[in-house]
PDB file of C-alpha atoms in Angstrom:
ATOM      1  CA  UNK A   1      61.959  82.491  91.704  1.00  0.00           C
ATOM      2  CA  UNK A   2      63.824  85.949  91.568  1.00  0.00           C
ATOM      3  CA  UNK A   3      64.038  85.986  95.403  1.00  0.00           C
ATOM      4  CA  UNK A   4      65.669  82.606  95.566  1.00  0.00           C
ATOM      5  CA  UNK A   5      68.022  83.266  92.847  1.00  0.00           C
ATOM      6  CA  UNK A   6      69.140  86.671  94.780  1.00  0.00           C
ATOM      7  CA  UNK A   7      69.495  84.600  97.967  1.00  0.00           C
ATOM      8  CA  UNK A   8      71.950  82.209  96.207  1.00  0.00           C
ATOM      9  CA  UNK A   9      73.706  85.028  94.582  1.00  0.00           C
ATOM     10  CA  UNK A  10      74.158  86.656  98.006  1.00  0.00           C
ATOM     11  CA  UNK A  11      75.191  83.232  99.826  1.00  0.00           C
ATOM     12  CA  UNK A  12      77.843  82.857  97.036  1.00  0.00           C
ATOM     13  CA  UNK A  13      78.930  86.253  97.258  1.00  0.00           C
ATOM     14  CA  UNK A  14      79.660  85.932 100.982  1.00  0.00           C
ATOM     15  CA  UNK A  15      81.372  82.536 100.558  1.00  0.00           C
ATOM     16  CA  UNK A  16      83.623  84.071  97.898  1.00  0.00           C
ATOM     17  CA  UNK A  17      84.625  87.006 100.112  1.00  0.00           C
ATOM     18  CA  UNK A  18      85.219  84.679 103.032  1.00  0.00           C
ATOM     19  CA  UNK A  19      87.305  82.443 101.046  1.00  0.00           C
ATOM     20  CA  UNK A  20      89.459  85.488  99.973  1.00  0.00           C
ATOM     21  CA  UNK A  21      89.931  86.715 103.326  1.00  0.00           C
ATOM     22  CA  UNK A  22      91.355  83.351 104.089  1.00  0.00           C
ATOM     23  CA  UNK A  23      93.416  83.780 100.953  1.00  0.00           C
ATOM     24  CA  UNK A  24      94.811  87.174 102.344  1.00  0.00           C
ATOM     25  CA  UNK A  25      95.895  85.665 105.701  1.00  0.00           C
ATOM     26  CA  UNK A  26      97.489  82.703 103.808  1.00  0.00           C
ATOM     27  CA  UNK A  27      99.391  84.812 101.496  1.00  0.00           C
ATOM     28  CA  UNK A  28     100.854  86.865 104.254  1.00  0.00           C
ATOM     29  CA  UNK A  29     102.474  83.556 105.513  1.00  0.00           C
ATOM     30  CA  UNK A  30     103.109  81.518 102.327  1.00  0.00           C
ATOM     31  CA  UNK A  31     103.605  84.316  99.888  1.00  0.00           C
ATOM     32  CA  UNK A  32     101.229  85.429  97.101  1.00  0.00           C
ATOM     33  CA  UNK A  33     103.163  83.495  94.602  1.00  0.00           C
ATOM     34  CA  UNK A  34     102.680  80.408  97.147  1.00  0.00           C
ATOM     35  CA  UNK A  35      98.896  80.917  97.086  1.00  0.00           C
ATOM     36  CA  UNK A  36      97.104  77.864  95.297  1.00  0.00           C
ATOM     37  CA  UNK A  37      93.714  76.892  95.095  1.00  0.00           C
ATOM     38  CA  UNK A  38      94.891  73.564  96.648  1.00  0.00           C
ATOM     39  CA  UNK A  39      96.283  75.356  99.696  1.00  0.00           C
ATOM     40  CA  UNK A  40      93.253  77.479 100.016  1.00  0.00           C
ATOM     41  CA  UNK A  41      90.725  74.438  99.900  1.00  0.00           C
ATOM     42  CA  UNK A  42      92.977  72.673 102.366  1.00  0.00           C
ATOM     43  CA  UNK A  43      92.809  75.854 104.775  1.00  0.00           C
ATOM     44  CA  UNK A  44      89.007  76.145 104.173  1.00  0.00           C
ATOM     45  CA  UNK A  45      88.324  72.555 104.558  1.00  0.00           C
ATOM     46  CA  UNK A  46      86.542  72.062 101.053  1.00  0.00           C
ATOM     47  CA  UNK A  47      87.249  70.461  97.975  1.00  0.00           C
ATOM     48  CA  UNK A  48      89.608  71.908  95.394  1.00  0.00           C
ATOM     49  CA  UNK A  49      86.889  71.381  92.741  1.00  0.00           C
ATOM     50  CA  UNK A  50      84.621  73.677  94.568  1.00  0.00           C
ATOM     51  CA  UNK A  51      86.914  76.595  94.371  1.00  0.00           C
ATOM     52  CA  UNK A  52      87.176  76.192  90.541  1.00  0.00           C
ATOM     53  CA  UNK A  53      83.522  77.790  90.328  1.00  0.00           C
ATOM     54  CA  UNK A  54      84.979  80.881  91.498  1.00  0.00           C
ATOM     55  CA  UNK A  55      88.707  81.060  90.022  1.00  0.00           C
ATOM     56  CA  UNK A  56      90.019  78.931  87.123  1.00  0.00           C
ATOM     57  CA  UNK A  57      93.661  79.292  87.687  1.00  0.00           C
ATOM     58  CA  UNK A  58      96.183  80.194  90.326  1.00  0.00           C
ATOM     59  CA  UNK A  59      96.654  83.534  88.546  1.00  0.00           C
ATOM     60  CA  UNK A  60      92.805  84.357  88.949  1.00  0.00           C
ATOM     61  CA  UNK A  61      92.724  83.587  92.520  1.00  0.00           C
ATOM     62  CA  UNK A  62      95.910  85.810  93.199  1.00  0.00           C
ATOM     63  CA  UNK A  63      94.205  88.744  91.332  1.00  0.00           C
ATOM     64  CA  UNK A  64      91.010  88.250  93.159  1.00  0.00           C
ATOM     65  CA  UNK A  65      92.955  88.168  96.329  1.00  0.00           C
ATOM     66  CA  UNK A  66      94.624  91.444  95.595  1.00  0.00           C
ATOM     67  CA  UNK A  67      91.199  93.047  94.906  1.00  0.00           C
ATOM     68  CA  UNK A  68      89.798  91.769  98.136  1.00  0.00           C
ATOM     69  CA  UNK A  69      92.740  92.968  99.969  1.00  0.00           C
ATOM     70  CA  UNK A  70      92.329  96.292  98.345  1.00  0.00           C
ATOM     71  CA  UNK A  71      88.614  96.612  99.411  1.00  0.00           C
ATOM     72  CA  UNK A  72      89.559  95.726 102.997  1.00  0.00           C
ATOM     73  CA  UNK A  73      92.459  98.098 103.221  1.00  0.00           C
ATOM     74  CA  UNK A  74      89.967 100.797 101.941  1.00  0.00           C
ATOM     75  CA  UNK A  75      87.229  99.794 104.525  1.00  0.00           C
ATOM     76  CA  UNK A  76      89.749  99.764 107.469  1.00  0.00           C
ATOM     77  CA  UNK A  77      92.339 102.167 106.651  1.00  0.00           C
ATOM     78  CA  UNK A  78      91.049 104.818 104.206  1.00  0.00           C
ATOM     79  CA  UNK A  79      87.673 105.193 105.367  1.00  0.00           C
ATOM     80  CA  UNK A  80      88.954 105.840 108.868  1.00  0.00           C
ATOM     81  CA  UNK A  81      90.971 108.595 107.589  1.00  0.00           C
ATOM     82  CA  UNK A  82      88.173 110.004 105.549  1.00  0.00           C
ATOM     83  CA  UNK A  83      85.956 110.617 108.582  1.00  0.00           C
ATOM     84  CA  UNK A  84      88.221 113.157 109.722  1.00  0.00           C
ATOM     85  CA  UNK A  85      88.028 116.707 108.088  1.00  0.00           C
ATOM     86  CA  UNK A  86      90.325 117.491 105.308  1.00  0.00           C
ATOM     87  CA  UNK A  87      93.732 118.699 106.784  1.00  0.00           C
ATOM     88  CA  UNK A  88      96.841 117.392 108.584  1.00  0.00           C
ATOM     89  CA  UNK A  89      94.707 115.491 110.987  1.00  0.00           C
ATOM     90  CA  UNK A  90      93.104 113.249 108.270  1.00  0.00           C
ATOM     91  CA  UNK A  91      96.694 112.581 107.022  1.00  0.00           C
ATOM     92  CA  UNK A  92      97.774 111.669 110.531  1.00  0.00           C
ATOM     93  CA  UNK A  93      94.881 109.430 110.925  1.00  0.00           C
ATOM     94  CA  UNK A  94      95.754 107.684 107.770  1.00  0.00           C
ATOM     95  CA  UNK A  95      99.017 106.684 109.166  1.00  0.00           C
ATOM     96  CA  UNK A  96      97.696 105.634 112.508  1.00  0.00           C
ATOM     97  CA  UNK A  97      95.021 103.393 110.828  1.00  0.00           C
ATOM     98  CA  UNK A  98      97.663 102.013 108.604  1.00  0.00           C
ATOM     99  CA  UNK A  99      99.695 100.972 111.767  1.00  0.00           C
ATOM    100  CA  UNK A 100      96.401  99.279 113.447  1.00  0.00           C
ATOM    101  CA  UNK A 101      96.095  97.317 110.085  1.00  0.00           C
ATOM    102  CA  UNK A 102      99.593  96.002 110.370  1.00  0.00           C
ATOM    103  CA  UNK A 103      99.277  95.279 113.777  1.00  0.00           C
ATOM    104  CA  UNK A 104      96.110  93.234 113.362  1.00  0.00           C
ATOM    105  CA  UNK A 105      96.298  89.319 114.208  1.00  0.00           C
ATOM    106  CA  UNK A 106      94.030  88.533 111.407  1.00  0.00           C
ATOM    107  CA  UNK A 107      97.202  89.012 109.060  1.00  0.00           C
ATOM    108  CA  UNK A 108      99.643  86.464 110.376  1.00  0.00           C
ATOM    109  CA  UNK A 109     102.455  87.778 108.138  1.00  0.00           C
ATOM    110  CA  UNK A 110     101.725  91.407 108.450  1.00  0.00           C
ATOM    111  CA  UNK A 111     100.537  93.887 105.627  1.00  0.00           C
ATOM    112  CA  UNK A 112      99.424  91.915 102.718  1.00  0.00           C
ATOM    113  CA  UNK A 113     100.584  94.663 100.171  1.00  0.00           C
ATOM    114  CA  UNK A 114     104.061  95.277 101.490  1.00  0.00           C
ATOM    115  CA  UNK A 115     104.783  91.696 101.686  1.00  0.00           C
ATOM    116  CA  UNK A 116     103.361  90.963  98.235  1.00  0.00           C
ATOM    117  CA  UNK A 117     104.965  94.091  96.624  1.00  0.00           C
ATOM    118  CA  UNK A 118     108.549  92.744  98.129  1.00  0.00           C
ATOM    119  CA  UNK A 119     107.985  89.524  96.776  1.00  0.00           C
ATOM    120  CA  UNK A 120     106.761  90.708  93.091  1.00  0.00           C
ATOM    121  CA  UNK A 121     109.181  93.767  92.647  1.00  0.00           C
ATOM    122  CA  UNK A 122     111.459  91.655  90.365  1.00  0.00           C
ATOM    123  CA  UNK A 123     108.524  89.567  88.620  1.00  0.00           C
ATOM    124  CA  UNK A 124     106.764  90.252  85.595  1.00  0.00           C
ATOM    125  CA  UNK A 125     103.111  89.670  84.588  1.00  0.00           C
ATOM    126  CA  UNK A 126      99.564  90.693  85.586  1.00  0.00           C
ATOM    127  CA  UNK A 127      99.909  90.114  89.154  1.00  0.00           C
ATOM    128  CA  UNK A 128     102.925  92.319  89.419  1.00  0.00           C
ATOM    129  CA  UNK A 129     101.198  94.910  87.320  1.00  0.00           C
ATOM    130  CA  UNK A 130      98.182  95.238  89.570  1.00  0.00           C
ATOM    131  CA  UNK A 131     100.485  95.380  92.792  1.00  0.00           C
ATOM    132  CA  UNK A 132     102.431  98.293  91.273  1.00  0.00           C
ATOM    133  CA  UNK A 133      99.107  99.945  90.427  1.00  0.00           C
ATOM    134  CA  UNK A 134      97.716  99.520  94.043  1.00  0.00           C
ATOM    135  CA  UNK A 135     101.132 100.952  95.464  1.00  0.00           C
ATOM    136  CA  UNK A 136     100.845 103.922  92.771  1.00  0.00           C
ATOM    137  CA  UNK A 137      97.111 104.437  94.120  1.00  0.00           C
ATOM    138  CA  UNK A 138      98.108 104.295  97.887  1.00  0.00           C
ATOM    139  CA  UNK A 139     100.936 106.981  97.258  1.00  0.00           C
ATOM    140  CA  UNK A 140      98.776 109.299  95.139  1.00  0.00           C
ATOM    141  CA  UNK A 141      96.267 109.093  97.974  1.00  0.00           C
ATOM    142  CA  UNK A 142      98.738 110.300 100.476  1.00  0.00           C
ATOM    143  CA  UNK A 143      99.975 112.933  98.244  1.00  0.00           C
ATOM    144  CA  UNK A 144      96.324 114.174  97.770  1.00  0.00           C
ATOM    145  CA  UNK A 145      95.729 114.394 101.536  1.00  0.00           C
ATOM    146  CA  UNK A 146      98.763 116.188 101.883  1.00  0.00           C
ATOM    147  CA  UNK A 147      98.002 118.684  99.359  1.00  0.00           C
ATOM    148  CA  UNK A 148      94.524 119.156 100.917  1.00  0.00           C
ATOM    149  CA  UNK A 149      96.527 120.016 104.107  1.00  0.00           C
ATOM    150  CA  UNK A 150      98.515 122.663 102.372  1.00  0.00           C
ATOM    151  CA  UNK A 151      95.569 123.939 100.700  1.00  0.00           C
ATOM    152  CA  UNK A 152      93.877 124.358 104.033  1.00  0.00           C
ATOM    153  CA  UNK A 153      96.959 126.154 105.387  1.00  0.00           C
ATOM    154  CA  UNK A 154      97.744 123.507 107.952  1.00  0.00           C
ATOM    155  CA  UNK A 155     100.928 122.233 106.246  1.00  0.00           C
ATOM    156  CA  UNK A 156     103.509 124.758 104.870  1.00  0.00           C
ATOM    157  CA  UNK A 157     103.034 125.879 101.346  1.00  0.00           C
ATOM    158  CA  UNK A 158     106.582 124.605 100.260  1.00  0.00           C
ATOM    159  CA  UNK A 159     106.103 120.910 101.470  1.00  0.00           C
ATOM    160  CA  UNK A 160     106.865 118.409  98.756  1.00  0.00           C
ATOM    161  CA  UNK A 161     104.185 116.279  98.935  1.00  0.00           C
ATOM    162  CA  UNK A 162     105.684 113.479  96.950  1.00  0.00           C
ATOM    163  CA  UNK A 163     108.639 113.290  99.307  1.00  0.00           C
ATOM    164  CA  UNK A 164     106.247 113.459 102.143  1.00  0.00           C
ATOM    165  CA  UNK A 165     104.317 110.483 100.573  1.00  0.00           C
ATOM    166  CA  UNK A 166     107.303 108.480 100.105  1.00  0.00           C
ATOM    167  CA  UNK A 167     108.426 108.946 103.846  1.00  0.00           C
ATOM    168  CA  UNK A 168     105.127 108.146 105.193  1.00  0.00           C
ATOM    169  CA  UNK A 169     104.889 104.905 103.037  1.00  0.00           C
ATOM    170  CA  UNK A 170     108.254 103.911 103.914  1.00  0.00           C
ATOM    171  CA  UNK A 171     107.883 104.200 107.511  1.00  0.00           C
ATOM    172  CA  UNK A 172     104.843 101.780 107.087  1.00  0.00           C
ATOM    173  CA  UNK A 173     106.715  99.348 105.116  1.00  0.00           C
ATOM    174  CA  UNK A 174     109.710  99.086 107.438  1.00  0.00           C
ATOM    175  CA  UNK A 175     107.219  98.509 110.271  1.00  0.00           C
ATOM    176  CA  UNK A 176     105.940  95.437 108.535  1.00  0.00           C
ATOM    177  CA  UNK A 177     109.193  93.487 108.453  1.00  0.00           C
ATOM    178  CA  UNK A 178     110.807  94.905 111.679  1.00  0.00           C
ATOM    179  CA  UNK A 179     107.738  94.078 113.787  1.00  0.00           C
ATOM    180  CA  UNK A 180     107.775  90.316 112.395  1.00  0.00           C
ATOM    181  CA  UNK A 181     111.777  90.006 112.595  1.00  0.00           C
ATOM    182  CA  UNK A 182     112.163  91.999 116.008  1.00  0.00           C
ATOM    183  CA  UNK A 183     108.624  91.409 117.591  1.00  0.00           C
ATOM    184  CA  UNK A 184     109.863  92.644 121.048  1.00  0.00           C
ATOM    185  CA  UNK A 185     111.112  95.940 119.537  1.00  0.00           C
ATOM    186  CA  UNK A 186     109.210  99.228 120.026  1.00  0.00           C
ATOM    187  CA  UNK A 187     108.723  99.438 116.368  1.00  0.00           C
ATOM    188  CA  UNK A 188     105.047 100.696 116.500  1.00  0.00           C
ATOM    189  CA  UNK A 189     105.950 103.280 118.747  1.00  0.00           C
ATOM    190  CA  UNK A 190     108.787 104.456 116.562  1.00  0.00           C
ATOM    191  CA  UNK A 191     106.795 104.299 113.469  1.00  0.00           C
ATOM    192  CA  UNK A 192     104.063 106.602 115.115  1.00  0.00           C
ATOM    193  CA  UNK A 193     106.898 109.113 116.513  1.00  0.00           C
ATOM    194  CA  UNK A 194     108.657 109.229 112.980  1.00  0.00           C
ATOM    195  CA  UNK A 195     105.607 110.442 110.853  1.00  0.00           C
ATOM    196  CA  UNK A 196     104.324 112.410 113.990  1.00  0.00           C
ATOM    197  CA  UNK A 197     107.642 114.500 114.262  1.00  0.00           C
ATOM    198  CA  UNK A 198     107.848 114.859 110.360  1.00  0.00           C
ATOM    199  CA  UNK A 199     104.061 116.198 110.145  1.00  0.00           C
ATOM    200  CA  UNK A 200     104.609 118.680 113.209  1.00  0.00           C
ATOM    201  CA  UNK A 201     107.829 119.954 111.639  1.00  0.00           C
ATOM    202  CA  UNK A 202     105.824 120.816 108.586  1.00  0.00           C
ATOM    203  CA  UNK A 203     102.672 121.774 110.204  1.00  0.00           C
ATOM    204  CA  UNK A 204     101.730 125.600 110.413  1.00  0.00           C
ATOM    205  CA  UNK A 205     100.414 124.943 113.864  1.00  0.00           C
ATOM    206  CA  UNK A 206     101.830 121.921 115.372  1.00  0.00           C
ATOM    207  CA  UNK A 207      99.115 122.034 118.029  1.00  0.00           C
ATOM    208  CA  UNK A 208      96.700 120.690 115.352  1.00  0.00           C
ATOM    209  CA  UNK A 209      98.576 117.322 115.955  1.00  0.00           C
ATOM    210  CA  UNK A 210      99.207 115.135 119.170  1.00  0.00           C
ATOM    211  CA  UNK A 211     102.495 115.963 121.000  1.00  0.00           C
ATOM    212  CA  UNK A 212     103.244 112.190 121.330  1.00  0.00           C
TER     213      UNK A 212
END
C-alpha cells in the first residue's frame, strides 16, 4: 500500500510540475496577471476542476508558478555557473547561461522573471512581494560571485560589486525586451560583448576571460 501511495504521489508531483511549466510559458505570453486556472486548463486540455486539486485560486497558481520558475532558473542558469571554480569565470558563465535561458524557445515571451517584474512593479500584494524577493536574491547572487572573484584576486579590489551586479542584470533585462521587439537585431551578441568588456576592464588578468 505504501508503494502504491508513493507512486501516486510521484505521479501527482510530475503532473503538477508539468502544469507549472506550461503556466510559466503561458505567463510569458499572456502576463502573470493574465494567468488563470481556466487558461491553463485550456492549454493543457484538462478540466478546470482538475486543477483545483492543486491550486484553489488564481493567486495560489501565480505564486506556485513563480516558485517553479525559480527552481527552473536555478537548474538551468545558476547550476551551470556553479560548475565553474569560484572567480571571474564563474561570474561570466552566469551571464552566458542567462542569455541561453532568455533565448530558449520554450519561453515564447522571453525571461519569465523580467516580464513579470515589469508587469508587477507598480502593483501591491503577495505576488509582487515574491517577485521582489526573487529579484533581490538574484542580485545578491551576482554580488556574491563578484565578491568571490575579488577575494580570489581575479577582479580588482576596488570593484563596486553592487554596481557590477546592477549592470549585469540591466544588460540581461534589456536583452529580453529588445530581442522580442527587434528580433533581427544582434542583441545577444551585444549583450555578451557588453558584460564581457565590463568584466575584462575590471579583471586583474583579462586573459582569464574570452577575448570576444
